Coordinates of C-alpha atoms in Angstrom, one line a residue:
X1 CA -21.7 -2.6 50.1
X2 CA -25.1 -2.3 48.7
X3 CA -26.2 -3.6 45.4
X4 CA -27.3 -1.0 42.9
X5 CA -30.3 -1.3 41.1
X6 CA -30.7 -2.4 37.7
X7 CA -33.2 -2.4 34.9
X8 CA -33.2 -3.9 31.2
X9 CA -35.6 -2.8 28.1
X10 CA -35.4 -5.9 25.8
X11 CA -34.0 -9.1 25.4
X12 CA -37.0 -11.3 26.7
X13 CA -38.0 -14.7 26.3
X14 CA -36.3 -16.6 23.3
X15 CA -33.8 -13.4 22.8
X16 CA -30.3 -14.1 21.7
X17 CA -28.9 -11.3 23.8
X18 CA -30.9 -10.9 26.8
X19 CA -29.5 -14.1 29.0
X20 CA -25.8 -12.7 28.2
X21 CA -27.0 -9.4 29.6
X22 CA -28.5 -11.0 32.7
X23 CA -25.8 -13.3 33.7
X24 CA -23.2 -10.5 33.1
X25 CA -25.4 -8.0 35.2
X26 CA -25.9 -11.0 38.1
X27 CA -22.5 -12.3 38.4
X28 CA -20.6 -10.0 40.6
X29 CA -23.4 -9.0 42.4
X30 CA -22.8 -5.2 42.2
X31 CA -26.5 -5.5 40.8
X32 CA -29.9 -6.0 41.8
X33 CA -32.0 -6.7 38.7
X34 CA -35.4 -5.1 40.1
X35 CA -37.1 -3.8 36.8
X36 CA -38.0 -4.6 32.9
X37 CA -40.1 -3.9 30.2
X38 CA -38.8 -7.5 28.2
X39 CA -40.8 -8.1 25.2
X40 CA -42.9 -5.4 22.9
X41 CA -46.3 -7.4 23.7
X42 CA -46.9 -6.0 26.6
X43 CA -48.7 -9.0 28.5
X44 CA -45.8 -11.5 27.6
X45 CA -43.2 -9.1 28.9
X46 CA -45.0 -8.6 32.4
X47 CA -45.6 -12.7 32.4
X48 CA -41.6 -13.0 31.6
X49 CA -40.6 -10.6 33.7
X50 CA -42.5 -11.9 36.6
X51 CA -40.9 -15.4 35.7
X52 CA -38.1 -14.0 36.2
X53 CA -38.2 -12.7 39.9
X54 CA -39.5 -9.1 38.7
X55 CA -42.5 -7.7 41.2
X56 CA -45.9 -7.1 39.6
X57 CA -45.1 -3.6 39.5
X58 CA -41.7 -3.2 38.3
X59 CA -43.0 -5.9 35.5
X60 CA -43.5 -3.3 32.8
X61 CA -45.5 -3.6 29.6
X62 CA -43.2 -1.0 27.7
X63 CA -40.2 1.3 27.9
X64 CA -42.7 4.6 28.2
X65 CA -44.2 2.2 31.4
X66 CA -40.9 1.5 32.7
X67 CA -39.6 5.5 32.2
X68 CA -43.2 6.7 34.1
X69 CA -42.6 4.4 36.7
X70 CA -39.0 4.2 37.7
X71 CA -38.7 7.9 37.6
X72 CA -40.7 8.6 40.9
X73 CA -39.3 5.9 42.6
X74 CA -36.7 6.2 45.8
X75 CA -35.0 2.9 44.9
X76 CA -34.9 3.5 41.0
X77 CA -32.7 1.8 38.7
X78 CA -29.2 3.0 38.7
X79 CA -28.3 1.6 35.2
X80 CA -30.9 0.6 32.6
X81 CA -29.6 -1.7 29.7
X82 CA -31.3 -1.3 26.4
X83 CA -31.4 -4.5 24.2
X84 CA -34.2 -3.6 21.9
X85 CA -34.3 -3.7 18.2
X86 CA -31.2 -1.7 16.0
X87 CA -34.4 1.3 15.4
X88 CA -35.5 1.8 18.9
X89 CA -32.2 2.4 20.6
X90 CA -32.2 6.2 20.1
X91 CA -35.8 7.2 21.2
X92 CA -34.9 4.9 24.2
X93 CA -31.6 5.9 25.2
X94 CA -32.1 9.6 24.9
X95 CA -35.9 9.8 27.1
X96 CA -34.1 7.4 29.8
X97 CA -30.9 9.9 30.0
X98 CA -33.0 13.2 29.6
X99 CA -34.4 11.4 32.7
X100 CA -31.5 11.5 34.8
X101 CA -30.5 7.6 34.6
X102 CA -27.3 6.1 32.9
X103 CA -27.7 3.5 30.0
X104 CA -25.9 0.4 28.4
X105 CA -27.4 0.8 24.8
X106 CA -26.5 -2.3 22.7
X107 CA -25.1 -1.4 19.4
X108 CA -25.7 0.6 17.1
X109 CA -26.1 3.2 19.4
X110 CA -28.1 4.9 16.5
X111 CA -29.5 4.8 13.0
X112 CA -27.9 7.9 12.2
X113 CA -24.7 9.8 13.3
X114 CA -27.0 13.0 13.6
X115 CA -28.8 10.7 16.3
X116 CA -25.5 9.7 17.5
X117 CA -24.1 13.3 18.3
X118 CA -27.4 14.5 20.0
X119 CA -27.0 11.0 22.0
X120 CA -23.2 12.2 23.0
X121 CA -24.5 16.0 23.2
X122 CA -27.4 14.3 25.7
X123 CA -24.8 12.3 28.0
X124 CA -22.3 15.7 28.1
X125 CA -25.2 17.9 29.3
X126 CA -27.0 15.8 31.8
X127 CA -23.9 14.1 33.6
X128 CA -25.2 10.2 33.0
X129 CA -23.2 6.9 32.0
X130 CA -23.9 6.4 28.3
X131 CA -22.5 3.0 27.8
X132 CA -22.3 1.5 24.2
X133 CA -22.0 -2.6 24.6
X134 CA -19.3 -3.2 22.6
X135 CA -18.8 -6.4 24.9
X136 CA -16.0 -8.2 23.5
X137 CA -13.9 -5.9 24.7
X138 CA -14.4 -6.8 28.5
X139 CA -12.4 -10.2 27.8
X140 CA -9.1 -10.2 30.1
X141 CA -6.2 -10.5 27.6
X142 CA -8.0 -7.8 24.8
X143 CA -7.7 -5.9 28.2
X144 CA -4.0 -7.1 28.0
X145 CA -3.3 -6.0 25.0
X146 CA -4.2 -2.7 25.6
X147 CA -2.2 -2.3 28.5
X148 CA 0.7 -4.1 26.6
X149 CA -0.1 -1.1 23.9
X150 CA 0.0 1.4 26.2
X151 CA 3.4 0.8 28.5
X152 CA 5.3 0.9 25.0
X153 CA 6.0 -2.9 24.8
X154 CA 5.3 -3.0 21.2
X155 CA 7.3 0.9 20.5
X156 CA 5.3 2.8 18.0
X157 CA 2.0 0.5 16.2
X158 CA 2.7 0.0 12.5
X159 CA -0.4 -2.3 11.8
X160 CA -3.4 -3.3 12.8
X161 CA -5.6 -6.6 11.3
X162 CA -8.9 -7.0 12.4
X163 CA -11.4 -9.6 11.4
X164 CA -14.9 -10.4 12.2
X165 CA -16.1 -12.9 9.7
X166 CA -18.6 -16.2 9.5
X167 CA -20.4 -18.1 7.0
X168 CA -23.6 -18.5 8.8
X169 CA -25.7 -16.4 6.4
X170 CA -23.7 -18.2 3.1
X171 CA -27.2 -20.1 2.8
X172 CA -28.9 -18.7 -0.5
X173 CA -31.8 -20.2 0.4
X174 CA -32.1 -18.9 3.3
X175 CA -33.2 -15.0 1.0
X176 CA -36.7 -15.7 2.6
X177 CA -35.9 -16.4 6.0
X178 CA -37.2 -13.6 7.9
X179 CA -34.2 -13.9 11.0
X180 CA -31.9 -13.6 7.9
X181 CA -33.6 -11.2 5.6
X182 CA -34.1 -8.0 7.5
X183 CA -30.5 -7.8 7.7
X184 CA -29.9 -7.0 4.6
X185 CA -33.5 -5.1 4.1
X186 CA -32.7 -1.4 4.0
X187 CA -35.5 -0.2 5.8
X188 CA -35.0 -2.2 8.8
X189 CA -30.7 -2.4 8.5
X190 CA -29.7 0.9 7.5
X191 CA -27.1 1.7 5.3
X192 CA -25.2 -1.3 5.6
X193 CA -25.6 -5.3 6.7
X194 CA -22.6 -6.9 7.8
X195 CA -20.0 -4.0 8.8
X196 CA -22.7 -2.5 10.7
X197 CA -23.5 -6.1 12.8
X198 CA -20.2 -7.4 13.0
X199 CA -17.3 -5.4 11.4
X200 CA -17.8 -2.5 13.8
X201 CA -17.0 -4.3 16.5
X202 CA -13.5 -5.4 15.0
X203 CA -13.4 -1.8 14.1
X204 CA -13.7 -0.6 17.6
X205 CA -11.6 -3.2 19.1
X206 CA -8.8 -2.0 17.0
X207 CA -9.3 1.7 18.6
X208 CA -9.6 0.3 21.9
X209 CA -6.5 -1.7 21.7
X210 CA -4.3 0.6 20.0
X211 CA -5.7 3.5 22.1
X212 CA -6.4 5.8 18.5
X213 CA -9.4 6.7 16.2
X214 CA -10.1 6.6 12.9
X215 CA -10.0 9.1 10.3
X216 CA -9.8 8.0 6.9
X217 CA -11.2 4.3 5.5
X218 CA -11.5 2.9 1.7
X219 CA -14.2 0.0 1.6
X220 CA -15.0 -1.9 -1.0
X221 CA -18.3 -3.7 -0.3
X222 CA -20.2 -6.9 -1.9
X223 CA -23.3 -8.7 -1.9
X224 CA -22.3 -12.4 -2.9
X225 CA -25.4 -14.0 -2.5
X226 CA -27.5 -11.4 -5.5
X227 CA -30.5 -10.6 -4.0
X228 CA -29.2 -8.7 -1.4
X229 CA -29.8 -5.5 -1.0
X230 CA -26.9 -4.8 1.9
X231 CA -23.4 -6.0 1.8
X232 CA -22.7 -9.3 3.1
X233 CA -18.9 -9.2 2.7
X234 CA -16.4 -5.6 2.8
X235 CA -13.1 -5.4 3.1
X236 CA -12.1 -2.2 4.3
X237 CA -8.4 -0.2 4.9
X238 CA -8.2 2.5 7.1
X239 CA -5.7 5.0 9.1
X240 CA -5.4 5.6 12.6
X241 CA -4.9 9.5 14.1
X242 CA -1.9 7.9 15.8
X243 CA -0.1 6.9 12.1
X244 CA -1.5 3.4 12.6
X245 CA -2.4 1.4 9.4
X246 CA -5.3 -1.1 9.5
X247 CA -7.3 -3.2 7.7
X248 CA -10.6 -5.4 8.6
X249 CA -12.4 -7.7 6.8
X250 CA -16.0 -9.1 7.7
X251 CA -17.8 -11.4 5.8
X252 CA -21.4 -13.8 7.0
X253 CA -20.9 -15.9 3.7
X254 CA -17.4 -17.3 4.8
X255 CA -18.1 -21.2 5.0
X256 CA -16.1 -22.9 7.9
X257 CA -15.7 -19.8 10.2
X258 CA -17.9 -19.5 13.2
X259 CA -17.4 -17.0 14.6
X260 CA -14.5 -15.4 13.7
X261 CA -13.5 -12.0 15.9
X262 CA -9.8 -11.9 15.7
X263 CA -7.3 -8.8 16.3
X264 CA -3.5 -8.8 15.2
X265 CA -1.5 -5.4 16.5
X266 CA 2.1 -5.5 14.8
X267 CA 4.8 -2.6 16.4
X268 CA 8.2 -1.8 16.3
X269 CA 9.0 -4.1 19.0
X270 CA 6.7 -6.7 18.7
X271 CA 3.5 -8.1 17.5
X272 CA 0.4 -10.0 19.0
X273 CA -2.4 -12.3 18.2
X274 CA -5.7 -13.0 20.0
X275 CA -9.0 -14.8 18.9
X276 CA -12.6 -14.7 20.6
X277 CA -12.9 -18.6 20.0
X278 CA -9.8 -19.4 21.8
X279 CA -9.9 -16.5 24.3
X280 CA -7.4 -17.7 27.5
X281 CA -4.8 -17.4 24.7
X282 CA -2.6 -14.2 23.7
X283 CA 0.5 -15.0 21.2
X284 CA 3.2 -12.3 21.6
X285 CA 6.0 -12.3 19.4
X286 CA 8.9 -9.7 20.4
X287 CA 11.5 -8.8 18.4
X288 CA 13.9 -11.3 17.6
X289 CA 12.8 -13.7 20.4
X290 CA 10.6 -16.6 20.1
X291 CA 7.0 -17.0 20.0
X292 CA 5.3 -16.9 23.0
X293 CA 1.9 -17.9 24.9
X294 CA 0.6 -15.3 27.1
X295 CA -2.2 -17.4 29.6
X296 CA -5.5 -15.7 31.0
X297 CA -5.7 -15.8 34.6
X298 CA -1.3 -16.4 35.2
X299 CA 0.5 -13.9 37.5
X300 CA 2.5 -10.7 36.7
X301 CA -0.1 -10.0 33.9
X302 CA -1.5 -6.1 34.0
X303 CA -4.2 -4.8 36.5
X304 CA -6.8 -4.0 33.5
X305 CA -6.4 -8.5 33.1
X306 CA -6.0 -9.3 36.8
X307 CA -9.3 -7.5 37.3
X308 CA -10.7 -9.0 34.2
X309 CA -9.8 -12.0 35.4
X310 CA -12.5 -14.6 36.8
X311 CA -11.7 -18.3 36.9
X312 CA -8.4 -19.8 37.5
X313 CA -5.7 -20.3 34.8
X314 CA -6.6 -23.3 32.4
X315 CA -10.0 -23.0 32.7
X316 CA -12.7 -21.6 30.0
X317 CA -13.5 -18.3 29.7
X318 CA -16.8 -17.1 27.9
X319 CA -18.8 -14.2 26.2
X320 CA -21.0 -13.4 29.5
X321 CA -17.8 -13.2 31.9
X322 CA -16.3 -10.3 29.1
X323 CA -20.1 -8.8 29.3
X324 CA -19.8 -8.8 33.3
X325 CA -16.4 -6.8 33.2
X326 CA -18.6 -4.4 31.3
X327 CA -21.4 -4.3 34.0
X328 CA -18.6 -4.2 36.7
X329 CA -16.5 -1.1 34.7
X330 CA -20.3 0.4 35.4
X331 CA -20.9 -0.6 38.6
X332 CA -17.7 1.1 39.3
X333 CA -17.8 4.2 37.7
X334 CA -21.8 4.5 38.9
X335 CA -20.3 4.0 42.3
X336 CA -17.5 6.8 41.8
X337 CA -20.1 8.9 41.1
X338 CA -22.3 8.8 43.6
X339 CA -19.2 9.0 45.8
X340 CA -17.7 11.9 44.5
X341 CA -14.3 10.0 44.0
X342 CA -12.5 9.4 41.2
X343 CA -13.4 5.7 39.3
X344 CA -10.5 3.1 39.5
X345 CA -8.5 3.3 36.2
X346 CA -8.5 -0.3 35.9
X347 CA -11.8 -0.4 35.6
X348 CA -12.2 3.0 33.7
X349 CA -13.0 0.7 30.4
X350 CA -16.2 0.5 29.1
X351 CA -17.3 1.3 25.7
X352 CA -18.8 4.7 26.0
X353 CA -21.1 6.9 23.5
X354 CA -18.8 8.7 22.0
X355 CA -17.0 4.9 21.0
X356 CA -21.3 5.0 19.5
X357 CA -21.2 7.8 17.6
X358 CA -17.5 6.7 16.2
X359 CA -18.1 3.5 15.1
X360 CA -21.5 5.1 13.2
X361 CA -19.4 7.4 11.8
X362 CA -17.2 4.5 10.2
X363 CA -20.8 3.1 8.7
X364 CA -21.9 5.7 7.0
X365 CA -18.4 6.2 5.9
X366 CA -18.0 2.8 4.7
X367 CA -21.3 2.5 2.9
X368 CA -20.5 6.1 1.3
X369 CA -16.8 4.3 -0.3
X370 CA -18.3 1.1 -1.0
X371 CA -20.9 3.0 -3.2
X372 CA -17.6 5.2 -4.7
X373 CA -15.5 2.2 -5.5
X374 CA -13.5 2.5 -2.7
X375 CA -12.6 6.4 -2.6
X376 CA -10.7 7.6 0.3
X377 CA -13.7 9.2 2.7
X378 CA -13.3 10.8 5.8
X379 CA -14.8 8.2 8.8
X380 CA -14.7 10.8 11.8
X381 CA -17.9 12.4 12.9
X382 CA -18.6 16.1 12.3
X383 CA -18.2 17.0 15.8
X384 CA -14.9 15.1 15.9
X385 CA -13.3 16.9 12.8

């Protein structure tokens, strides 16, 4: 089977993100990366790029280069990732898919939901992937957990508990830090700081597990450290259009915790526990039974974790294996459609832009309660309604 092509805007030398993004795209080998426009100085990004393994010409100085070249190619990109900065990813995403190609925008897809619905408007009228990385959802047992969801093994979802909480902005003297301080700087953030980094991605998770959306949330939202402008700490309640209750909390000024991703789903029938930092581990709890440990990578689990599966039982699993089941679900899906077949349900998994324009939908909504005191607000976005 031949490779498809694949090209990434962003994440170049020194980038937190961009090495996740590469190994993921690399490991299966469904991918060729053949194309990049890596840093916004244009010279650096060719130099990088060409360090890399990237041809002089497929070295691009910028996203506009990258667009005006790949487009006339016969062997163009099949997928292009967008890693840039938080304000770019809408001018980006929506040239690229007006374009013809399919996308893996990091989050947020948007600023704005506005941006977000022309964005889903944009995929739904030209046919393309719009993928949203929402990442930690390509580990195997979240993937479990789903599937646990979905055959009924927990009856009807009561609750949901999501957290995504560190302490690694707790620092007050760290107010000047630029790496720190745009964060929580309007202009550059947005409406919110730390619900809109972190806490959406607990929010989505809970969605994607329980297989339901939001529709109402109550936030209440605080800057511990004073000088902030943005929220470094919320605590937020929400419903479920399934009858689900949940609740999230996600702080950067919690001391001790690293990380700090965890999801709790509690049903009629049974509840479960999983937690990014100790990922080959899912704690299910049925009904008057006993506890139980639930192993990554042990038989008879579902076909979403077989698949999601990638080293043998006992051994680690990490953040660039769940990002690889992401390129895969693509890879996949990319295939299906240039084959005219239907895409393997298994695999049928990735984050997509409507998950985007969602999870914006809960910022805004979230900043809108916190600045209320916590009134009730509607998070869905108009289009949804």
């Amino acid at each position: 089977m031949s490779k498809l092509n694949w090209g990434m805007i962003g994440g170049g030398e020194g980038s937190q993100i961009g090495p996740a993004h590469r190994l993921g795209a690399g490991l299966d080998g469904a991918f060729d990366f053949v194309a990049g426009a890596l840093d916004h100085r244009a010279d650096a990004g060719r130099d990088y790029g060409q360090r890399l393994g990237l041809v002089s010409d497929r070295a691009y100085g910028d996203w506009r280069e990258m667009l005006a070249g790949e487009t006339g190619r016969a062997d163009r990109v099949d997928l292009v990732t967008v890693a840039t900065p938080n304000a770019t990813h809408f001018e980006i995403t929506a040239e690229f898919l007006k374009a013809g190609f399919n996308v893996l925008c990091e989050k947020p897809m948007t600023m704005t939901v506005g941006e977000a619905e022309h964005i889903v408007g944009l995929a739904r009228e030209t046919g393309q992937i719009c993928a949203v990385n929402y990442g930690y959802t390509g580990y195997a047992l979240v993937r479990h957990m789903r599937a646990m969801v979905a055959r009924g093994d927990l009856g009807k979802v009561r609750l949901v508990k999501a957290e995504f909480a560190h302490g690694h902005h707790a620092d007050a003297a760290d107010a000047d830090n630029p790496r720190v301080r745009w964060r929580y700087d309007p202009a550059q953030a947005g409406v919110s700081a730390q619900f809109a980094d972190c806490g959406i991605h607990a929010l989505h998770m809970a969605s994607f597990v329980t297989g339901q959306n939001v529709t109402t949330l109550s936030a209440d939202c605080v800057s511990c450290i004073e000088s902030r402008t943005l929220e470094d700490d919320a605590m937020v309640n929400f419903r479920m259009d399934g009858g689900t209750v949940g609740r999230l909390w996600t702080s950067s000024i919690a001391i001790g915790r690293q990380h700090g991703l965890t999801l709790q789903v509690f049903g009629e029938k049974g509840g479960l526990r999983w937690a990014q930092e100790q990922p080959n581990q899912l704690f299910w709890m049925p009904l008057g039974q006993r506890l139980q440990t639930i192993e990554r990578g042990e038989g008879n689990l579902s076909p979403e974790a077989d698949r999601a599966s990638r080293v043998t039982v006992g051994h680690a699993e990490g953040m660039p294996l769940a990002f690889a089941n992401i390129y895969s679900d693509l890879a996949e899906a990319i295939r299906a459609k240039k084959e005219g077949r239907p895409c393997d349900p298994a695999a049928d998994l990735f984050p997509r832009a409507e998950d985007g324009l969602r999870s914006m939908a809960a910022v805004f909504g979230v900043a809108e309660s916190g600045k209320a005191d916590g009134q009730w607000v509607d998070a869905r976005p108009p289009m949804f309604r």
